Each structure stands twice: as structure tokens, then as C-alpha cells.
XYZ file of C-alpha atoms in Angstrom:
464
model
C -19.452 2.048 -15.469
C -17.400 -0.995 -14.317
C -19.700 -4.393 -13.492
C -19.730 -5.311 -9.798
C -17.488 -8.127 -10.726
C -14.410 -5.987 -12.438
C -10.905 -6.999 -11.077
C -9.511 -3.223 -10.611
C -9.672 -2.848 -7.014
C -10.857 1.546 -7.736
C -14.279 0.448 -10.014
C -14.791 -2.716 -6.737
C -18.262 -2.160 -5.590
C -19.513 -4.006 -1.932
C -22.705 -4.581 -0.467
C -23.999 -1.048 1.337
C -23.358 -2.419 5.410
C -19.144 -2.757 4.365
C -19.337 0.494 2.333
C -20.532 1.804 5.282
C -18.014 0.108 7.800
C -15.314 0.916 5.452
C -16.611 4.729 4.876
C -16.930 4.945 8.457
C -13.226 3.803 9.269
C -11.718 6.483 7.078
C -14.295 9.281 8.424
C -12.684 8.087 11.995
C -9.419 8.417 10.770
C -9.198 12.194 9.724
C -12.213 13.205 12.063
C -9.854 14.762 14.065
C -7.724 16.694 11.820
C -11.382 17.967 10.237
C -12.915 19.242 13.131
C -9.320 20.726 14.736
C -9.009 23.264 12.276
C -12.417 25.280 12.519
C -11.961 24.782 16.157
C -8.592 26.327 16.170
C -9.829 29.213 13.998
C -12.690 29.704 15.582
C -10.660 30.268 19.050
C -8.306 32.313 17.275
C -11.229 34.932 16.345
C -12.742 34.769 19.740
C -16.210 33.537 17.957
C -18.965 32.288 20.325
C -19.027 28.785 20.724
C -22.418 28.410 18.892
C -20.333 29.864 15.917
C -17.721 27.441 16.747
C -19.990 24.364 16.846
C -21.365 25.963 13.438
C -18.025 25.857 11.958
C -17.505 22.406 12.988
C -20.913 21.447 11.293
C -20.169 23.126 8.085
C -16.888 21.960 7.866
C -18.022 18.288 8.042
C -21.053 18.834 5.552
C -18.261 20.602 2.958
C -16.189 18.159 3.429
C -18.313 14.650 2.509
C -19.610 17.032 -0.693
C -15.971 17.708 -1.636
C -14.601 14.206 -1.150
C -17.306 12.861 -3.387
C -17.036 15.174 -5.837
C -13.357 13.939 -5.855
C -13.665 10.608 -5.710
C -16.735 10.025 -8.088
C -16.120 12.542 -10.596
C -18.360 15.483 -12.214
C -17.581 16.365 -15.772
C -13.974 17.110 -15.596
C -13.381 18.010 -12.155
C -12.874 14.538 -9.386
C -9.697 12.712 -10.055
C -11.939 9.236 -9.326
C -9.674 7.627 -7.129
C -10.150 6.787 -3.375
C -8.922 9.777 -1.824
C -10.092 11.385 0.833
C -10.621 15.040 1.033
C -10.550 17.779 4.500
C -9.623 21.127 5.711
C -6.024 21.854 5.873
C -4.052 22.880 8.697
C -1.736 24.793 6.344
C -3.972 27.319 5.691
C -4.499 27.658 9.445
C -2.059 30.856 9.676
C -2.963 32.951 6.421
C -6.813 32.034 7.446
C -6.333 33.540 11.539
C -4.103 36.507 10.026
C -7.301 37.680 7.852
C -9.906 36.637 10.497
C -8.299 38.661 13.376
C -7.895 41.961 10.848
C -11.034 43.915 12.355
C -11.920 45.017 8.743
C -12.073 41.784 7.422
C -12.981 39.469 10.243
C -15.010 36.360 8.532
C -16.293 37.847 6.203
C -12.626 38.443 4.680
C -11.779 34.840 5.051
C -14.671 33.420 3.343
C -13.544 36.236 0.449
C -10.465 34.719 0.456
C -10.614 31.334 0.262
C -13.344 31.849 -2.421
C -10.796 33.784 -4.099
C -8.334 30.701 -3.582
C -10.568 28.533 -4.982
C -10.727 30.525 -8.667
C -7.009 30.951 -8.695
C -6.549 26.938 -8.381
C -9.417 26.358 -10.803
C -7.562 28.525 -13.562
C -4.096 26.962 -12.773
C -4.659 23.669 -12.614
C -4.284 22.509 -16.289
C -0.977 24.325 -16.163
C -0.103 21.909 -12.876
C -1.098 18.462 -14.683
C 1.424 19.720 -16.976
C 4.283 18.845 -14.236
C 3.564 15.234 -13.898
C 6.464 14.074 -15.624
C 9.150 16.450 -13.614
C 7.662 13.560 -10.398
C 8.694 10.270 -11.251
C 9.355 7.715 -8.577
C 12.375 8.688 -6.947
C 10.644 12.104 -6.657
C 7.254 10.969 -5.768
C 8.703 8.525 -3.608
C 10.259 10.926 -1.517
C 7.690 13.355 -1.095
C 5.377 10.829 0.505
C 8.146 9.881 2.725
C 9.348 13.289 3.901
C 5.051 13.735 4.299
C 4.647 10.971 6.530
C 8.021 11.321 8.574
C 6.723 15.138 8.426
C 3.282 14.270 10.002
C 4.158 12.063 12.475
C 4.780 14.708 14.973
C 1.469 15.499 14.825
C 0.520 12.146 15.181
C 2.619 11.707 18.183
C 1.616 14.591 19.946
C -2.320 13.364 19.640
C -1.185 10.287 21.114
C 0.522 12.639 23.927
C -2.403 14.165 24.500
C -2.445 17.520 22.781
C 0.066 20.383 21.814
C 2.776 20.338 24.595
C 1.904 24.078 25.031
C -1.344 25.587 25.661
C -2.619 29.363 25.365
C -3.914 30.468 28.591
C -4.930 34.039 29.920
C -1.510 34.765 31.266
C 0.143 33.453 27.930
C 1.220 29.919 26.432
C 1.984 27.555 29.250
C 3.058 23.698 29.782
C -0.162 21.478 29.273
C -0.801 19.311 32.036
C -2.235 16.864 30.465
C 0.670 16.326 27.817
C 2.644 13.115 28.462
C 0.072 11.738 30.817
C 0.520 8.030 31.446
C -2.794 7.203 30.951
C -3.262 8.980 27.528
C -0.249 7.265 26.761
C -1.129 4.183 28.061
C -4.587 3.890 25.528
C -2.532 4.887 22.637
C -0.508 2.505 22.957
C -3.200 0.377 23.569
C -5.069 1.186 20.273
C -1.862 0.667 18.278
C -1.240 -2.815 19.934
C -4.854 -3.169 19.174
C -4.397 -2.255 15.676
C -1.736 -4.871 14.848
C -2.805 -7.730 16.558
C -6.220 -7.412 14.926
C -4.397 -6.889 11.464
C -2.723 -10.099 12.188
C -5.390 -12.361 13.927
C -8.214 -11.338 11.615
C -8.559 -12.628 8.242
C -10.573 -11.226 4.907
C -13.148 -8.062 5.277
C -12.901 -7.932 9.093
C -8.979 -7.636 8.765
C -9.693 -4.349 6.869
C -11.727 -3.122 9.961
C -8.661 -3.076 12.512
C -8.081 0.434 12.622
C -11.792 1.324 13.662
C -11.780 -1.410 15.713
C -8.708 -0.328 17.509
C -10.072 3.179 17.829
C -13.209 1.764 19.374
C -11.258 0.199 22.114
C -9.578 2.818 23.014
C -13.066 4.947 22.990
C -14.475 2.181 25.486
C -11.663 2.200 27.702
C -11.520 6.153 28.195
C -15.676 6.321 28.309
C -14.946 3.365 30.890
C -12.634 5.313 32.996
C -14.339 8.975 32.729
C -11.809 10.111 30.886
C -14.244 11.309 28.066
C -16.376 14.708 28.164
C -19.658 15.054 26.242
C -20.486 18.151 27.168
C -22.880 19.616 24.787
C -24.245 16.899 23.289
C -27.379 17.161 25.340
C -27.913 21.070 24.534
C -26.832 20.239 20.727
C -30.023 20.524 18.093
C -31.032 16.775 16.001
C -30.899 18.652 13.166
C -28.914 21.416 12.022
C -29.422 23.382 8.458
C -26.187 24.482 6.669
C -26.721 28.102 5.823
C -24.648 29.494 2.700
C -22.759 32.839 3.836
C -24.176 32.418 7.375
C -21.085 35.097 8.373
C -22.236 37.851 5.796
C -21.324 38.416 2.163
C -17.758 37.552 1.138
C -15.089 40.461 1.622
C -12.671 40.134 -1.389
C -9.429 41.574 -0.354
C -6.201 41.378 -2.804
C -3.777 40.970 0.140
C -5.662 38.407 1.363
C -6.535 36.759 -1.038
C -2.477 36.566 -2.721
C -1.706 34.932 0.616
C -3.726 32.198 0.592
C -2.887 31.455 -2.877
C 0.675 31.075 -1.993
C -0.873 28.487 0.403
C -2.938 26.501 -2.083
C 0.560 26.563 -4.059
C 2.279 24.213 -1.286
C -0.899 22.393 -1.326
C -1.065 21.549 -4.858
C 2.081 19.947 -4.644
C 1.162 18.124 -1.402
C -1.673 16.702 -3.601
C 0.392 15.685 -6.521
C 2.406 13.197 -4.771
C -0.329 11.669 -2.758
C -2.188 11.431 -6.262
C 0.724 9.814 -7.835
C 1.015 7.361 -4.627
C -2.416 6.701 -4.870
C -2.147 6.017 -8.452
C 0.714 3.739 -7.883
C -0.932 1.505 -5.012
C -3.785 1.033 -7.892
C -1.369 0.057 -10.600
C -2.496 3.354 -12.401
C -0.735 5.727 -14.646
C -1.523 9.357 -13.533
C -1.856 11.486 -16.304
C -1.835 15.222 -16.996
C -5.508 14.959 -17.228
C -5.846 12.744 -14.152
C -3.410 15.247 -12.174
C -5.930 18.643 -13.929
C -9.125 17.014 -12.698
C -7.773 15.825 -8.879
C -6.428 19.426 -8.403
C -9.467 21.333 -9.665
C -11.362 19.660 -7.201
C -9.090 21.550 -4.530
C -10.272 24.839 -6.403
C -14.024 23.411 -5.873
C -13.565 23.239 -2.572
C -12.303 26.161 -1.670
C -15.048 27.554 -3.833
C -17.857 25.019 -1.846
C -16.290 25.638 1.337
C -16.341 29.601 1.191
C -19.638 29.484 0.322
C -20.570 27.059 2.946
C -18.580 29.305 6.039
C -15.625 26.942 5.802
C -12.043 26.718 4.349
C -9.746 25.154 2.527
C -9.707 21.315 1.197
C -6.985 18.990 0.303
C -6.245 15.467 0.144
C -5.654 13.961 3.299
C -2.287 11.935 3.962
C -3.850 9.765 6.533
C -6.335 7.885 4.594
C -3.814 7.525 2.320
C -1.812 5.523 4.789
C -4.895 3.809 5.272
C -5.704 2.781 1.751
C -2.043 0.987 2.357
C -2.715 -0.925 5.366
C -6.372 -2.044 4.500
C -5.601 -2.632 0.542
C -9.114 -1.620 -0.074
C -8.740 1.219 -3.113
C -12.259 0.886 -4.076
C -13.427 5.121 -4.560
C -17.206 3.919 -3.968
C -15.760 3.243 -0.304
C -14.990 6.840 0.324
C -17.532 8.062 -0.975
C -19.548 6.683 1.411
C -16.908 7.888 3.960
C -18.259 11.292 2.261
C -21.651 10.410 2.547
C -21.094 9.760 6.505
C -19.759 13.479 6.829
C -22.340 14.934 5.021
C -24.918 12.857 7.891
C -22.606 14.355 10.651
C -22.684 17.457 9.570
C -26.267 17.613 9.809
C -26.261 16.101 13.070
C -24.823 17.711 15.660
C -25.468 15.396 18.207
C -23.860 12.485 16.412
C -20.795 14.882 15.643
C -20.596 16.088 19.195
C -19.860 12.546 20.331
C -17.553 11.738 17.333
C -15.617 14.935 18.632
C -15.570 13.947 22.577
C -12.815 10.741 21.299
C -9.752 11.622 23.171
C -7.213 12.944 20.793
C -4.627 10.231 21.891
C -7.527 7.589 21.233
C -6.685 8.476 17.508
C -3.043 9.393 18.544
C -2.466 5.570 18.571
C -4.133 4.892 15.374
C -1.990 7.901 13.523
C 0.921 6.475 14.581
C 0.114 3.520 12.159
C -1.486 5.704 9.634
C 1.343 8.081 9.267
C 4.052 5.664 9.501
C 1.683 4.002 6.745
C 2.586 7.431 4.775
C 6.062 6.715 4.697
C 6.356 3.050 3.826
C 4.206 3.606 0.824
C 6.890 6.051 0.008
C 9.676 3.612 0.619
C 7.568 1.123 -1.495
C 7.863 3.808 -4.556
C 11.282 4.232 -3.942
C 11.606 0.808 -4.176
C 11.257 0.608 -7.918
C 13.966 3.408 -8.425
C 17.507 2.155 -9.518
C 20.088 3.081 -6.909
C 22.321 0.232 -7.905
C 23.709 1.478 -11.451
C 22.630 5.545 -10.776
C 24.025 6.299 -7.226
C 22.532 10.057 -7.515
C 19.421 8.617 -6.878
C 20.383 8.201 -3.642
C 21.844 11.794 -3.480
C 17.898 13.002 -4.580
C 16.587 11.117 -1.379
C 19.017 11.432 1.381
C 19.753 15.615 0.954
C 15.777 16.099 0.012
C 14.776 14.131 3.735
C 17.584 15.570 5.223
C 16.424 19.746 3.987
C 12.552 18.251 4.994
C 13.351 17.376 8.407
C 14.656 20.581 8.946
C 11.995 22.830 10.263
C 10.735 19.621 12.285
C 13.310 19.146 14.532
C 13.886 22.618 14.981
C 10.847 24.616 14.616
C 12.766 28.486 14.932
C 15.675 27.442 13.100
C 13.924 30.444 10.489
C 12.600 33.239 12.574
C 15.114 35.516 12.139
C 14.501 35.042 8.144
C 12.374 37.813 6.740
C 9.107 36.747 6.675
C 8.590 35.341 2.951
C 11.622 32.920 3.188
C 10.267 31.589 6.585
C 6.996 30.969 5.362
C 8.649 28.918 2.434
C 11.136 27.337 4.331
C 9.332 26.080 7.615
C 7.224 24.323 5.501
C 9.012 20.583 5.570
C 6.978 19.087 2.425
C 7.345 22.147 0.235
C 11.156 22.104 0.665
C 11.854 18.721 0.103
C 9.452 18.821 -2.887
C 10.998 21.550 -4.652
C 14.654 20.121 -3.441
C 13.444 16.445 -5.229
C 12.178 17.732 -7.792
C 15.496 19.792 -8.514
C 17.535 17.608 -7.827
C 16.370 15.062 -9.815
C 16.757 17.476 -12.721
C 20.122 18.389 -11.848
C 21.469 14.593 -11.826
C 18.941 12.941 -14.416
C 18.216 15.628 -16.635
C 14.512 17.352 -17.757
C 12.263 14.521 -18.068
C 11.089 14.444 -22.034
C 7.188 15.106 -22.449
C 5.033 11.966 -23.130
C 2.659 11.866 -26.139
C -0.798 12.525 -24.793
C -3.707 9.652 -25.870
C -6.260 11.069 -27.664
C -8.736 9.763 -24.982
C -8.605 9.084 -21.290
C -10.037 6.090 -19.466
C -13.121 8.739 -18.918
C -13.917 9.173 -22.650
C -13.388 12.864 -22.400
C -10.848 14.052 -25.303
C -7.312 15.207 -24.222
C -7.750 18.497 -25.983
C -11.029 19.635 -24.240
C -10.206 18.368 -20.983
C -7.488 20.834 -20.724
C -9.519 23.886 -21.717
């Protein structure tokens, strides 16, 4: 274990009050991506709201386990590098699809994400093998097209929710979408955000985005804009029952689907890994790359057994990691340690979950922009002076990305497998990249492995 006094920013240890401000400022930065999805699925299946609440609990608790396990490391699974696991919206559809089949129901999507879980655990070392086919132009561009890919979402949080909303009678126009006060905070919090980041000097300077959220928090509480309904009816304490829903239901069909899912994801995670890697000054190897993406296979594995779903790494904190330049894994851990403590207590998490969404609109706007500079910091290591194709690899792969986010039903007349592929932004421009890149520079050669990594484990049984 690295002394407290080491100079690589990963192994940098603080004193437990700033692991816990910095923890908490990353918790507060995907909070609301965490807790959306169970809430979304748990409408979707028309569960009670205790069950709801439940979900929300569980999916906190799995969460903190999950991003410690990947950021501190057990045996060969836990990539050890400050990122930030949570639940993934991209599973949303394949999960609801399962859920709302009467002879599945939960039960059915606990069976498959389990199932998920296995199939990522016995692919992975044949993933890590694919490092080399993402240098930087490639990796570079992925985290681009993923932050120009997510700011939508942060810009409709800031707008105050999805610009449609299901009601009885159908989907109609939110009301509250747009409104000027909504706006008004986020814009607020990102002012907020930058003037902090430029006044403030040292440790508190790494504080501005929770500070900034904070504001905003105060000035909605301040003019009764926030609802915490709930939190007086919530428990202090709630237990996390394993299978709470029933035993699993494994179903083939099922179960295919949301592999295809964890495929997209897998990629998602190799990029951020790589950017992660590259903010650090660290060489991601094949076992590096094996050992972050089993974790996703843990997860699902932890999370199905826990009455959750699926966990990847989360773009946001990434962004974060950029703007703060604090890389030290120890700090999200505790970030994981602070889930863990909310989703025991539901009180607490009831009032994390009453912050407006566009109190942390304003903040995503800096975090997901955050996405895409540290892609167009990669990028800017890639030589487009003396091999022009380079540029080919980046403008036609942003250029396919963008296309199911300006134009969300450019595929619905697609059959069904092609739309799935293709309305997913990050998954085309990955693939187009990465082909690309072969196509003009050729099939990058295989590197020798060491016979060690930094770890101590040896090469050949880490990929077993």
C-alpha cells in the first residue's frame, strides 16, 4: 500500500472530514441519475410506492458496495481507480419490457440481470483483450461523443424534467418544463459553480460543485419550491433484504436481451477507463481493462441479489474528477461509503431525493461538458497535422453519434434490432471510431504483456 505521502494523485490519502466532503460531492453529483432509474422502473410496473421507496433504498446500498469494490479492489475484480459506479439508464427499456411481462414481473428482472452479471463475468478477459484497437484518437472520441451525448439529459434536468410527461389520458406537455424559475436556479448553480472555481483557492476550490448545488438547494427550500413529502412517514432505519421480490426467474429471452445491453455498456466503460487512466498519467492494461469490467458483472450479480439492476461507470463523476483534479480512489470510496449510509437511511435519502432536478441540472451542465473536454484533451495528443485521417475518425464518428440525438425517430421504421443498435449515440460512434481507425491506420499490433502488474498478481492468472 502507497505511504500517505506518495506523489500519484490515485494512492493520495486525506484526513477523514475531506474524504468525506469530497465523497459527498460526487454522491451529489450522480444522486440523481441513481435514484431516477428505480423510480422510473418502478412506475413502469405500477409497484406500490413502499416498493418504490424500497427500490430506491436498495439501489443506493448496491451501489456504494459496487463502487468500492471498484475502486479499492478485491482479488482480481476493482479496476482501483476513482471511478464511480450506478445504475444505468440503458438498461431502463430491456429491464420495463421483462418487468411488465405478467409471467415474469420482478422476479424475471432480478433473473435477468443476475444472468447479465455471469455473462460479463465470463467475457471480460476476452474485452481487456481490445485495449489496443482504443488508442487516443479513438478513446478521445468516445468520451466526446459521451459527453456531447449526455448533455441533453443534463439540459433537460436543468429544464426541469422530460419535456413530456405520462398522464392518464396519455403523454402530455409538462408544465413545469422551461419554467423561468427552474431555469433561473440552474443557471444560478452553474454561475455559482464557476465563480467559486475561480475565487476559491486549494481544497475548498475542489468543493465548488457541492457548494453550487447547495445554493441552489437553499434558494428553492427558500422559495417553497422543494417537496419533502415522505420524509416524516419514512423509517430511521431500513434493512436491505436479499430477493425481497421472490426467487429469481431465469428466462433465456430475457436474459439475451440484457446482455446485448451490458455489451454497449462495456464499451461505454472502456473509454471512461482509458480517460480515467489518462487524467492519472496511467497506462490501462488488458488486465486493468479485465478487472474494471468484471466489476460490472459483480454488480449486476450484487444488484440482482439485492432487488436492483444494472451498474456501470458513471460519466459524470468522471467530468468531475476533471474539474476538481482530485483522482485519489480512497475519495470515492468514501463517496461509496456515503451511499451505503443512505441507503440505510431513508430519511436522509428522502431529503437527498426532494433536490429539484434543475438544482443538479445546473451542475450537469458543467459536469457533462466536463465529459467532453477531457475528450478534446485526449484528442489533443493525436497527430492531425502529418495524418489528416485522423481527423476523418473524429468528425464522421461525432457526426454518426449525434444522430439519434437530434432526431430521436430518425430509426423507428428500422426493424427492431437495428434500432436498438443504432439509437444508441455512444455505441455507434464507438464501433464507427473504432473502425475507422482501423480502416485508415491499420490493426493496432499487440503489446508484450509484463509478467506482473502494478498489483503483483501474474499476467497469466489474472486472465483465467
Amino acid at each position: 500500500m502507497s505511504n500517505p505521502d506518495t506523489t500519484d494523485p490515485v494512492e493520495k490519502k486525506y484526513p477523514v472530514p475531506s474524504l468525506f466532503a469530497l465523497g459527498l460531492q460526487h454522491v451529489l453529483v450522480m444522486y440523481a441519475g441513481a435514484v431516477a432509474v428505480p423510480l422510473i422502473v418502478g412506475t413502469a410496473l405500477h409497484l406500490p410506492k413502499e416498493q418504490i421507496a424500497f427500490l430506491v433504498s436498495a439501489d443506493l446500498f448496491a451501489c456504494g458496495i459496487v463502487t468500492i469494490i471498484q475502486a479499492l479492489g478485491i482479488w482480481k475484480i476493482g479496476i482501483r481507480l476513482p471511478i464511480m459506479m450506478g445504475v444505468s439508464f440503458t438498461a431502463v427499456p430491456s429491464i420495463i419490457a421483462t418487468g411488465t411481462n405478467p409471467d415474469l414481473g420482478m422476479p424475471g428482472v432480478i433473473g435477468a440481470v443476475i444472468g447479465s452479471g455471469i455473462f460479463v463475468l465470463l467475457v471480460a478477459p476476452f474485452f481487456g483483450r481490445w485495449v489496443r484497437f482504443f488508442p487516443p484518437v479513438v478513446t478521445g472520441t468516445v468520451m466526446l461523443i459521451i459527453g456531447l451525448s449526455l448533455m441533453r439529459v443534463g439540459v433537460n434536468w436543468a429544464a426541469g424534467g422530460q419535456p413530456m410527461i405520462k398522464a392518464p389520458e396519455g403523454m402530455i406537455p409538462n408544465p413545469a418544463y422551461g419554467a423561468p424559475f427552474g431555469l433561473a436556479v440552474a443557471a444560478i448553480v452553474l454561475l455559482s459553480i464557476l465563480l467559486l472555481t475561480r475565487v476559491l483557492k486549494g481544497f475548498l476550490s475542489n468543493l465548488a460543485v457541492l457548494m453550487g448545488i447547495g445554493i441552489g438547494f437553499a434558494i428553492a427550500i427558500a422559495a417553497g419550491k422543494v417537496d419533502f413529502h415522505g420524509v416524516a412517514d419514512a423509517d430511521w432505519l431500513r434493512v436491505i433484504h436479499p430477493l425481497a421480490f421472490g426467487w429469481p426467474v431465469f428466462e433465456f429471452w430475457s436474459i439475451l436481451s440484457l446482455c446485448a445491453v451490458m455489451v454497449v455498456m462495456m464499451i461505454e466503460s472502456t473509454g471512461q477507463f482509458l480517460a480515467v487512466g489518462d487524467m492519472a498519467g496511467r497506462k490501462i492494461t488488458q488486465r486493468d481493462l479485465t478487472r474494471g469490467l468484471r466489476t460490472d458483472g459483480v454488480g449486476n450479480i450484487i444488484g440482482g441479489l439485492l432487488n436492483t439492476f444494472t451498474y456501470t461507470t458513471y460519466a459524470q463523476n468522471v467530468g468531475l474528477l476533471q474539474i476538481t483534479g482530485v483522482l485519489s480512489r480512497f475519495v470515492v470510496a468514501a463517496g461509496g461509503g456515503i451511499l451505503i449510509l443512505l441507503g440505510v437511511l431513508p430519511k436522509v435519502a428522502f431529503i437527498s431525493a426532494s433536490i429539484p432536478s434543475y438544482v443538479v441540472g445546473g451542475a450537469a451542465i458543467v459536469m457533462f461538458g466536463m465529459v467532453s473536454a477531457t475528450g478534446v484533451k485526449i484528442l489533443s495528443k493525436v497527430d492531425f497535422s502529418t495524418n489528416r485521417c485522423n481527423l476523418y475518425i473524429v468528425a464522421v464518428s461525432v457526426g454518426l453519434a449525434m444522430v439519434p440525438v437530434v432526431a430521436d425517430n430518425i430509426f423507428d421504421q428500422l426493424p427492431a434490432a437495428a434500432g436498438k443498435f443504432l439509437h444508441s449515440g455512444v455505441l455507434v460512434g464507438t464501433f464507427a471510431a473504432a473502425l475507422l481507425n482501423i480502416l485508415f491506420n491499420g490493426v493496432p499490433a499487440k503489446e508484450p504483456e509484463e509478467a506482473e502488474d502494478r498489483q503483483g498478481v501474474p499476467a497469466a492468472a489474472d486472465l483465467a
